Short mmCIF file of C-alpha atoms in Angstrom, two decimals:
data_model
loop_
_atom_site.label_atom_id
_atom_site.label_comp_id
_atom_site.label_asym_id
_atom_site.label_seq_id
_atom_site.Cartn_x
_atom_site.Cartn_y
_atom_site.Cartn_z
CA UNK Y 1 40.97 1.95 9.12
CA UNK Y 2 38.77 4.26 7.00
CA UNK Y 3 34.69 3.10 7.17
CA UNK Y 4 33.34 0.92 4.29
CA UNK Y 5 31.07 2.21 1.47
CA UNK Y 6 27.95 0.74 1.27
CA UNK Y 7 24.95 1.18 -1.58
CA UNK Y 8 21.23 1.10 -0.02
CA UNK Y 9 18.91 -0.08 -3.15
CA UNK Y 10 15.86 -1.46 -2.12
CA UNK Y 11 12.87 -0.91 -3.83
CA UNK Y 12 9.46 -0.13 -2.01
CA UNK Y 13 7.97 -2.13 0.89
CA UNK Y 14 4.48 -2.14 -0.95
CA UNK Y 15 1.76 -1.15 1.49
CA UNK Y 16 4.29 -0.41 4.02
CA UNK Y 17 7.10 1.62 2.91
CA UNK Y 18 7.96 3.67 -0.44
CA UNK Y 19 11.53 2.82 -1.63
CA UNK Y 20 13.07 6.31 -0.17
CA UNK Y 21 11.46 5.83 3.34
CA UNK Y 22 12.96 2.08 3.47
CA UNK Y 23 16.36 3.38 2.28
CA UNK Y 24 16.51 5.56 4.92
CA UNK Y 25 15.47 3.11 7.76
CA UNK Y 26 17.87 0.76 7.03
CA UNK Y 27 20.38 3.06 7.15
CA UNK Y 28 19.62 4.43 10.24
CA UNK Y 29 19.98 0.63 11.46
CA UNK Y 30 23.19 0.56 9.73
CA UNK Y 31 24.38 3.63 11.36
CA UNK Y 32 23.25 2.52 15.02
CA UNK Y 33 26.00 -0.50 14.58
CA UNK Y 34 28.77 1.01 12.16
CA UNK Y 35 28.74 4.73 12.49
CA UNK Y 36 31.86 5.52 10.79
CA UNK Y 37 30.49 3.61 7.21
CA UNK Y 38 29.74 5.99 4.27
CA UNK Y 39 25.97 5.16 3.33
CA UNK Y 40 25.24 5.92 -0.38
CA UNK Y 41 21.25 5.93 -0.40
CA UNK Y 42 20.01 4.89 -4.27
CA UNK Y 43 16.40 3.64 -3.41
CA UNK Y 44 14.76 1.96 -6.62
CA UNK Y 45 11.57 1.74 -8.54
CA UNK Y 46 10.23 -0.55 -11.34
CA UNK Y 47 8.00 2.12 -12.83
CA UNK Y 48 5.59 1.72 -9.82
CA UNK Y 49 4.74 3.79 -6.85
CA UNK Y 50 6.96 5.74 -5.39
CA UNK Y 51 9.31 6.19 -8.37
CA UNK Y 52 9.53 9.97 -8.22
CA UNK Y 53 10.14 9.74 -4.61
CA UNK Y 54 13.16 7.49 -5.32
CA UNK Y 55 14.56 10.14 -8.06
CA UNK Y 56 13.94 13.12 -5.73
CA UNK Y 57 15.93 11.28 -3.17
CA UNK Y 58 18.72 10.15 -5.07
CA UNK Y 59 19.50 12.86 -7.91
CA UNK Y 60 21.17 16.03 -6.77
CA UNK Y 61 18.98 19.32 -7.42
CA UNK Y 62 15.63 17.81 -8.70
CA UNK Y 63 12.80 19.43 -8.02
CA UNK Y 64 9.08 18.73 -7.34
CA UNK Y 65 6.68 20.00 -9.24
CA UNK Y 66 3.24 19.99 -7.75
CA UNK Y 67 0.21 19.90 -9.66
CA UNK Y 68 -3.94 19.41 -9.30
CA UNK Y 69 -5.57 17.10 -11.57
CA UNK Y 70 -8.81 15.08 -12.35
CA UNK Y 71 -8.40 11.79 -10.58
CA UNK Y 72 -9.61 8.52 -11.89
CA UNK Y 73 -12.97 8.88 -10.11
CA UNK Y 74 -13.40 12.64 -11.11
CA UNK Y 75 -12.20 14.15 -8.03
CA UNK Y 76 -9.02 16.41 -7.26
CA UNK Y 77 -5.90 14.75 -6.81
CA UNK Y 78 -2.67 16.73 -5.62
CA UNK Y 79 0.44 15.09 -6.97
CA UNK Y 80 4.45 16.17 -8.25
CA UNK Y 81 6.28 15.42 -11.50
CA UNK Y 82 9.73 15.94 -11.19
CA UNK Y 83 12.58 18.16 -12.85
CA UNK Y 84 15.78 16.55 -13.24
CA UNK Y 85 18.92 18.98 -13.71
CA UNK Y 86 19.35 17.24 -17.05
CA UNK Y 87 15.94 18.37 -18.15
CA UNK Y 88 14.45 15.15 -17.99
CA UNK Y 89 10.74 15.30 -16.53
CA UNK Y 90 9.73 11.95 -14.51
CA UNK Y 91 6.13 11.56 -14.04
CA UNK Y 92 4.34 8.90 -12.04
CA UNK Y 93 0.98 7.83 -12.91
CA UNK Y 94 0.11 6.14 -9.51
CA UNK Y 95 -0.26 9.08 -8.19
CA UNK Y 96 -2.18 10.97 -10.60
CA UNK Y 97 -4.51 8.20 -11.55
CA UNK Y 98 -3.74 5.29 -9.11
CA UNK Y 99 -5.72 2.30 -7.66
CA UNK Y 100 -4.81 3.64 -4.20
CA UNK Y 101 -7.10 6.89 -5.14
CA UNK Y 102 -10.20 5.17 -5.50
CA UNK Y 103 -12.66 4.21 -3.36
CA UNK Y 104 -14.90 1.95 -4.42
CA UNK Y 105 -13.34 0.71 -7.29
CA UNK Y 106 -14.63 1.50 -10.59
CA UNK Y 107 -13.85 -0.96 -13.30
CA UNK Y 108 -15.36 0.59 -16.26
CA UNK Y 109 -15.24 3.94 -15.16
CA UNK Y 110 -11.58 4.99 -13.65
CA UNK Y 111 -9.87 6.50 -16.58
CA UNK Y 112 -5.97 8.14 -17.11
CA UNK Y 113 -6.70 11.34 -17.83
CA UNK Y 114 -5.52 13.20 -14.35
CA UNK Y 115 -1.67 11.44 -15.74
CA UNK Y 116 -2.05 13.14 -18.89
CA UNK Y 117 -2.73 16.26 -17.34
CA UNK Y 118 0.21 15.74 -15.30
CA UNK Y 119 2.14 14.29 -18.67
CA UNK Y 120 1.13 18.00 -20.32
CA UNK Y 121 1.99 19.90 -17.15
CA UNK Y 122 5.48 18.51 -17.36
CA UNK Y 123 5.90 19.53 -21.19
CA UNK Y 124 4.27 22.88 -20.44
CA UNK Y 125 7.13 23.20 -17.42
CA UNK Y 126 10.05 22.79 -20.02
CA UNK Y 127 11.06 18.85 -19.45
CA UNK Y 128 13.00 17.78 -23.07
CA UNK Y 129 12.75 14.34 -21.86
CA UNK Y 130 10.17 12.16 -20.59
CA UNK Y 131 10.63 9.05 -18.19
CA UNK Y 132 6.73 7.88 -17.11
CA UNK Y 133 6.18 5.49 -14.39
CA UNK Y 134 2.88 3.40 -15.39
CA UNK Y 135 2.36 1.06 -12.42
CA UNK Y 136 -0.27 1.18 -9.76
CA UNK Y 137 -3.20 1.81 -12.43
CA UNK Y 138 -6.70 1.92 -11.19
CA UNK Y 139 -7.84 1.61 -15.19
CA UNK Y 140 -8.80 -0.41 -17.83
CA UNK Y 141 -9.09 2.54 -21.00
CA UNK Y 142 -6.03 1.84 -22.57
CA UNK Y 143 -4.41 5.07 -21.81
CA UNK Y 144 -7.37 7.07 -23.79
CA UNK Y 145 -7.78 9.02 -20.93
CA UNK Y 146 -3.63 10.32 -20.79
CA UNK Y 147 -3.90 11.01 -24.33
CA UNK Y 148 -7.25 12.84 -24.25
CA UNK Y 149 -5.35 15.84 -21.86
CA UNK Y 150 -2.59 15.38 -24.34
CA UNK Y 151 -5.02 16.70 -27.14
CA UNK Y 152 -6.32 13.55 -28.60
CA UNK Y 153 -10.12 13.00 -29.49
CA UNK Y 154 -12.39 9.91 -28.84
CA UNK Y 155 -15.22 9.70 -31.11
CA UNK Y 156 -18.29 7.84 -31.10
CA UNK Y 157 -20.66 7.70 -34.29
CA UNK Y 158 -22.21 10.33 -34.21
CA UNK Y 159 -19.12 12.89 -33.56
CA UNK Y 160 -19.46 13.13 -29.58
CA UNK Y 161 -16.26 12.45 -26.47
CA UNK Y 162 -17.01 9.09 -25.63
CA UNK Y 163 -17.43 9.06 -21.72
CA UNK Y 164 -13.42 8.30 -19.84
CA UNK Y 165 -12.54 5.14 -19.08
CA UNK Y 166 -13.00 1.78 -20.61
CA UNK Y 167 -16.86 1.55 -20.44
CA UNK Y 168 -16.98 4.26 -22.57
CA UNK Y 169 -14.14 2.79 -25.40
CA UNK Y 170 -17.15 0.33 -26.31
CA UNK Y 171 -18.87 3.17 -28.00
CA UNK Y 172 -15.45 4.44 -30.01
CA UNK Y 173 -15.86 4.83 -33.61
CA UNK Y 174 -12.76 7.33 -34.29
CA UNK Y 175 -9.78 8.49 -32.52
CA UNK Y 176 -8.22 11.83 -34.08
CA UNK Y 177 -5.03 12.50 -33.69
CA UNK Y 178 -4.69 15.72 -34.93
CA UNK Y 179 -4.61 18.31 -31.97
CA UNK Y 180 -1.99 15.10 -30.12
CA UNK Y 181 0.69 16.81 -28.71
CA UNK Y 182 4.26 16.14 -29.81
CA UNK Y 183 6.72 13.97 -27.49
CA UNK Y 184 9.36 16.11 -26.26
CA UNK Y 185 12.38 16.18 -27.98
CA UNK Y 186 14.01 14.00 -26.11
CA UNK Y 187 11.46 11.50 -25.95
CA UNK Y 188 9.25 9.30 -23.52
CA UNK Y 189 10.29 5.91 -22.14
CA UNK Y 190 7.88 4.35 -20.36
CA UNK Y 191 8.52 2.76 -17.35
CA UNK Y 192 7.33 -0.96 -16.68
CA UNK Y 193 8.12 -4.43 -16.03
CA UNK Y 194 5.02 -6.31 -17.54
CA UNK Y 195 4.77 -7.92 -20.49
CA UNK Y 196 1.45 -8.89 -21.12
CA UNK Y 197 0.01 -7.99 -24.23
CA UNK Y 198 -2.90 -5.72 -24.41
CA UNK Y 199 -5.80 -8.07 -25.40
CA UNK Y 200 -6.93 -12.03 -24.87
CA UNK Y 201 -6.48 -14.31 -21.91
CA UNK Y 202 -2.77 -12.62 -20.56
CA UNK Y 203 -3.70 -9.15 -21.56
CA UNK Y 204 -4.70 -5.91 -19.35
CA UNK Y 205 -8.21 -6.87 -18.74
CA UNK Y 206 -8.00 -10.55 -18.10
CA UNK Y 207 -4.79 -10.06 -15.90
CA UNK Y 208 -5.35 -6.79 -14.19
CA UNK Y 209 -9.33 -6.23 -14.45
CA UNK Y 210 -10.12 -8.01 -11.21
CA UNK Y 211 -7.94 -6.36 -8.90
CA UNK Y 212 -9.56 -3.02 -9.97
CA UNK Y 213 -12.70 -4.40 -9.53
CA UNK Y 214 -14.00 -5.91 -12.46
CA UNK Y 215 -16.22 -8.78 -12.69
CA UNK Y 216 -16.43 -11.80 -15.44
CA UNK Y 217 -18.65 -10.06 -17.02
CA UNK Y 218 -16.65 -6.50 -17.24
CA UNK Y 219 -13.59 -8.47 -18.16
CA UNK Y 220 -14.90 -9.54 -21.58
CA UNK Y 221 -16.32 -5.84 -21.88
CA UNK Y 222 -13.28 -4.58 -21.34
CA UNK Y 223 -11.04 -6.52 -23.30
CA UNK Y 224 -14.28 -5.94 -26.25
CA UNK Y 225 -13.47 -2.15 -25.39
CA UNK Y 226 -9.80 -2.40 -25.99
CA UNK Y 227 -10.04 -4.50 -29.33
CA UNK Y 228 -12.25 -1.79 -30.52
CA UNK Y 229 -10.14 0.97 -29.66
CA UNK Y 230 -6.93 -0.92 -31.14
CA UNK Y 231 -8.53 -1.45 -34.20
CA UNK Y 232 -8.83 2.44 -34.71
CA UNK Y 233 -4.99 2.62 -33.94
CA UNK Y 234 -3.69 1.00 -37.51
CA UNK Y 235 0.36 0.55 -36.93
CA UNK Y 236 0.44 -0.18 -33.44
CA UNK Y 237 0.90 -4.05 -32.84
CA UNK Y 238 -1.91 -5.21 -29.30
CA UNK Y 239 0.30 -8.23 -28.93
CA UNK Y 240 3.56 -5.87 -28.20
CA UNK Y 241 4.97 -6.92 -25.00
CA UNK Y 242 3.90 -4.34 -22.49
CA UNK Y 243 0.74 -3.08 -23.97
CA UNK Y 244 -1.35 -4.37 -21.65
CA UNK Y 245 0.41 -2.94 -19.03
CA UNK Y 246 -1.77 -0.10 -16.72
CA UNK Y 247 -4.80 -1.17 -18.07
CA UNK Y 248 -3.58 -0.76 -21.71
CA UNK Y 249 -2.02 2.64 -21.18
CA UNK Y 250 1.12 1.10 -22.79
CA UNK Y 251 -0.42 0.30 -25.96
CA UNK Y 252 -1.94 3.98 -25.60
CA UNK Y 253 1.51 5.57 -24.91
CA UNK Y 254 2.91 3.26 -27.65
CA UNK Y 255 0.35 5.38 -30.20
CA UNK Y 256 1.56 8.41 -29.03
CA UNK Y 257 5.52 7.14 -30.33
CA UNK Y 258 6.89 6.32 -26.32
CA UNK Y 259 8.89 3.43 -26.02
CA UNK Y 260 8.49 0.84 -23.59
CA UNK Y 261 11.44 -0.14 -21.43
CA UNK Y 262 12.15 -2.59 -18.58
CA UNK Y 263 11.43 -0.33 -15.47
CA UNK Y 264 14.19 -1.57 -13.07
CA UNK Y 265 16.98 -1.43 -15.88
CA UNK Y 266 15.80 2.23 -16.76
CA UNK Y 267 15.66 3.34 -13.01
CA UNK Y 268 19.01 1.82 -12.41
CA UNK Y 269 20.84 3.66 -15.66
CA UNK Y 270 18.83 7.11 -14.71
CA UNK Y 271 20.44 6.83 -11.58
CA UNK Y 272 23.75 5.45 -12.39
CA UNK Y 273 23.28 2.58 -9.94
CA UNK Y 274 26.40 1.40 -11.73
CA UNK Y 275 28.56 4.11 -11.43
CA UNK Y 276 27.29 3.87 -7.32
CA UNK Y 277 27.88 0.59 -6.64
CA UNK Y 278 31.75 0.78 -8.33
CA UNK Y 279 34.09 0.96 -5.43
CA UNK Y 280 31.55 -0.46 -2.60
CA UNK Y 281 31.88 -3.19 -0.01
CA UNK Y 282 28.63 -3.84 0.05
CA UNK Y 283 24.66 -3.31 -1.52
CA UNK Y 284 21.79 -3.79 0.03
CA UNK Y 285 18.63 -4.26 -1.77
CA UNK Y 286 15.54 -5.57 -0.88
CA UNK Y 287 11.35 -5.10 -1.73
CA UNK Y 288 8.28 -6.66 0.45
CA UNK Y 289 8.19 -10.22 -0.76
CA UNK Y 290 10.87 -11.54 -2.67
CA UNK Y 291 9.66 -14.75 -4.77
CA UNK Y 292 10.01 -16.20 -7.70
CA UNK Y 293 9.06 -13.56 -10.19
CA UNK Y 294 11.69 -11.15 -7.99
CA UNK Y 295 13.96 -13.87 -8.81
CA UNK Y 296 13.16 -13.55 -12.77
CA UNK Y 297 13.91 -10.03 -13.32
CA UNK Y 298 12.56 -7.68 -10.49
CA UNK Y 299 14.66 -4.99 -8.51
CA UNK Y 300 16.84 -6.83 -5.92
CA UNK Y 301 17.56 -9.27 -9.21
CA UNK Y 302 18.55 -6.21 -11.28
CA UNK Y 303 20.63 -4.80 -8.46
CA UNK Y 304 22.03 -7.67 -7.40
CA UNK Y 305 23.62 -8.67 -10.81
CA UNK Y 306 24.73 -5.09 -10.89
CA UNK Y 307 26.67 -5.75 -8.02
CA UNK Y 308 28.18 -9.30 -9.42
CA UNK Y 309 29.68 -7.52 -12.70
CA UNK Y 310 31.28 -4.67 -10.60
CA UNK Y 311 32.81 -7.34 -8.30
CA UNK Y 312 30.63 -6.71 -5.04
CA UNK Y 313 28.65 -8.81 -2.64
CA UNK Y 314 25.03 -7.62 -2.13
CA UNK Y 315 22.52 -8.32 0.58
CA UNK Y 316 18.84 -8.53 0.76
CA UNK Y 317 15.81 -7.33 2.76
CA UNK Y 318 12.80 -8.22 2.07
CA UNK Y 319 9.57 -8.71 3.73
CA UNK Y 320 8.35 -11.99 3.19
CA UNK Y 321 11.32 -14.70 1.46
CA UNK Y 322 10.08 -17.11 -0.86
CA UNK Y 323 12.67 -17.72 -3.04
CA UNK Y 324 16.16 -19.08 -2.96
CA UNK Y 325 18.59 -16.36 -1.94
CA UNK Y 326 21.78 -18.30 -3.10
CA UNK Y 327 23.06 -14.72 -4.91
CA UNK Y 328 22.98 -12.79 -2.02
CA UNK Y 329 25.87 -12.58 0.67
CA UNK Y 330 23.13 -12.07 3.38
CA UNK Y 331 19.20 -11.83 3.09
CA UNK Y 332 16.85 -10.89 6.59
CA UNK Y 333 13.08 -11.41 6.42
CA UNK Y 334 11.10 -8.59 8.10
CA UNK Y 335 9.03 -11.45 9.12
CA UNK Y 336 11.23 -13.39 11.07
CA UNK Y 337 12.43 -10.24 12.67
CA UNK Y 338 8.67 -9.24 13.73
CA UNK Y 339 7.25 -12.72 14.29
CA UNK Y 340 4.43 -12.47 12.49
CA UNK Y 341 4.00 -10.63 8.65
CA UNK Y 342 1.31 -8.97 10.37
CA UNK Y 343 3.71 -7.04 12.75
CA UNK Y 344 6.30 -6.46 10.09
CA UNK Y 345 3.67 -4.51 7.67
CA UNK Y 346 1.91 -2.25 10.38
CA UNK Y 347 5.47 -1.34 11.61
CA UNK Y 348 7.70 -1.85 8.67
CA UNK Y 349 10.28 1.38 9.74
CA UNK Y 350 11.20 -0.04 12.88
CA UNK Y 351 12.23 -3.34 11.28
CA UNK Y 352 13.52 -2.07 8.52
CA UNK Y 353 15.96 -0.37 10.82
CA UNK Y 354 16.34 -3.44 12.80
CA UNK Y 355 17.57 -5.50 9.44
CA UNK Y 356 19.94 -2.76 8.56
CA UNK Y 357 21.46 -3.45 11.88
CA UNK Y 358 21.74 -6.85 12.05
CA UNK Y 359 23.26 -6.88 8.30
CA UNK Y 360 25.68 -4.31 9.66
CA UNK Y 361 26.11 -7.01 12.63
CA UNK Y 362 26.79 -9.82 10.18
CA UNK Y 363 29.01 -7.70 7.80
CA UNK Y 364 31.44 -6.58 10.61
CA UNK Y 365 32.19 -10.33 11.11
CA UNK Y 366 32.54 -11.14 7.94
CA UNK Y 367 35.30 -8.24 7.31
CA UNK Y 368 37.70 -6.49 9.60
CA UNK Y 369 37.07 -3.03 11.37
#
């Protein structure tokens, strides 16, 4: 009888595999047990790392498009936006201006600008349609930074810049809009799956200050910084949900007129997850630990209830499980595989491929060859 058809969604394996390089391994452990399956690879993204690699991988005829920028410490950074065939123009800010790139950490000082340059770069190269991936920040400036390459001044009282990143928003006294470049005419949907507001106790500096580096003390500087700057920005509500995402660079992409939308959902319809998953046997999902907040709304819960309305079962890999795993038909722990979580980081690839095999295992005795 013919092979079956199955979908391979996970999203990345963070610090140990980006979405596209775990898709692949666990299909190569698929293949090893059921050669004769068709393997549809669809690897996800939230609007984190690794989201451009999952659109290169999965839309026909996209292309990279490479690009040198100021990083968030003021040196070079490499990095690709990507052309879609439909024109749209997906651009990743984790790479341009991410907490990976920085070394020490710089709290007050790390600043968006290199994604804005990357955010013009993309409008200069023709994209009518923006999709921006805002995870991974190394900042706290509210997205001044982006919009500064965008054309957008930063004031302090007597007429100078003030310095990039959010240290220097505490010496804002105008932001002029006037040279701001226009969203494309498609738009800009901005890519994320937080919801904390921009200022107070849940907002970007409170939140995600500390794992960037900042202190008590730079905290409430920070979050002083931001208040400031979104009291120049009449019309554009802090306490929207997602404005304190990257550091604030929601709130600072909501000034420019983007919209914020639930990264997994947005991934999922930009690559017509849907239309993939219609006809399957099986999908396969999975991310590094799967817990309770992957239970509440993360990829393999987006995928997974893709799968339910189109009428087929789906599977999880993940590695480190947490969390009840009741809606899946299978679920393998990288950990359990490897012994230790240890193991199952440093060599992720090799048990990836070893849970795509033993879910092929465990779906050839569930169904006839």
């Amino acid at each position: 009888m013919p092979g079956s058809i199955v979908v391979l969604a996970p999203d990345s394996f963070k610090g140990s595999a980006a979405a596209d390089v775990a898709a692949r391994a666990l299909a190569a452990g698929w293949s090893d047990e059921r050669p004769g399956d068709h393997l549809v690879l669809r690897p996800m993204a939230d609007g984190g790392e690794g989201t451009v690699d999952a659109f290169a991988l999965a839309v026909p005829g996209a292309t990279r498009m490479p690009v040198t920028v100021l990083g968030p410490d003021g040196r070079d950074v490499t990095c690709d936006w990507l052309l879609l065939p439909d024109g749209t123009g997906v651009v990743e800010l984790a790479s341009a201006s991410g907490l990976t790139l920085l070394d020490p950490l710089l709290p007050r000082d790390a600043h968006t600008y290199g994604f804005g340059q990357v955010i013009a770069a993309a409008l200069d190269g023709g994209a009518r349609r923006l999709l921006l991936a805002i995870g991974g920040s190394s900042s706290t400036d509210g997205g001044a930074g982006a919009l500064a390459a965008l054309g957008a001044r930063f004031l302090d009282e007597a007429g100078r810049s003030v310095p990039f990143g959010g240290g220097g928003l505490e010496a804002v006294a105008e932001v002029d809009f006037r040279e701001l470049r226009d969203l494309p005419p498609g738009g800009a949907s901005v890519l994320t799956d937080v919801a904390n507001p921009l200022l107070g106790p849940l907002g970007a500096a409170a939140i995600f200050g500390p794992q960037k580096g900042a202190s008590a003390e730079d905290v409430r500087a920070l979050d002083a910084a931001l208040a400031r700057l979104a009291g120049l920005l009449d019309g554009i509500d802090p306490d929207t949900p997602g404005a304190g995402a990257a550091g604030g660079a929601g709130f600072g992409l909501l000034a420019w007129g983007a919209a914020l939308t639930p990264g997994s959902a947005a991934v999922a319809a930009a690559l017509d997850l849907a239309g993939a998953i219609r006809g399957a046997d099986l999908v396969v999902t999975g991310e590094g630990a799967y817990d309770e907040q992957s239970a509440a709304g993360k990829v393999p819960h987006h995928v997974a209830a893709i799968a339910a309305a189109a009428g087929v079962p789906a599977a999880l890999v993940a590695g480190r499980i947490g969390a009840s795993t009741e809606s899946f038909a299978q679920a393998v722990s990288l950990t359990e595989l490897a012994g230790s979580g240890e193991r199952a980081q440093a060599e992720a690839e090799q048990y990836l491929r070893r849970a795509g095999a033993a879910l092929a295992r465990g779906f050839s005795l569930s169904r006839p060859r």
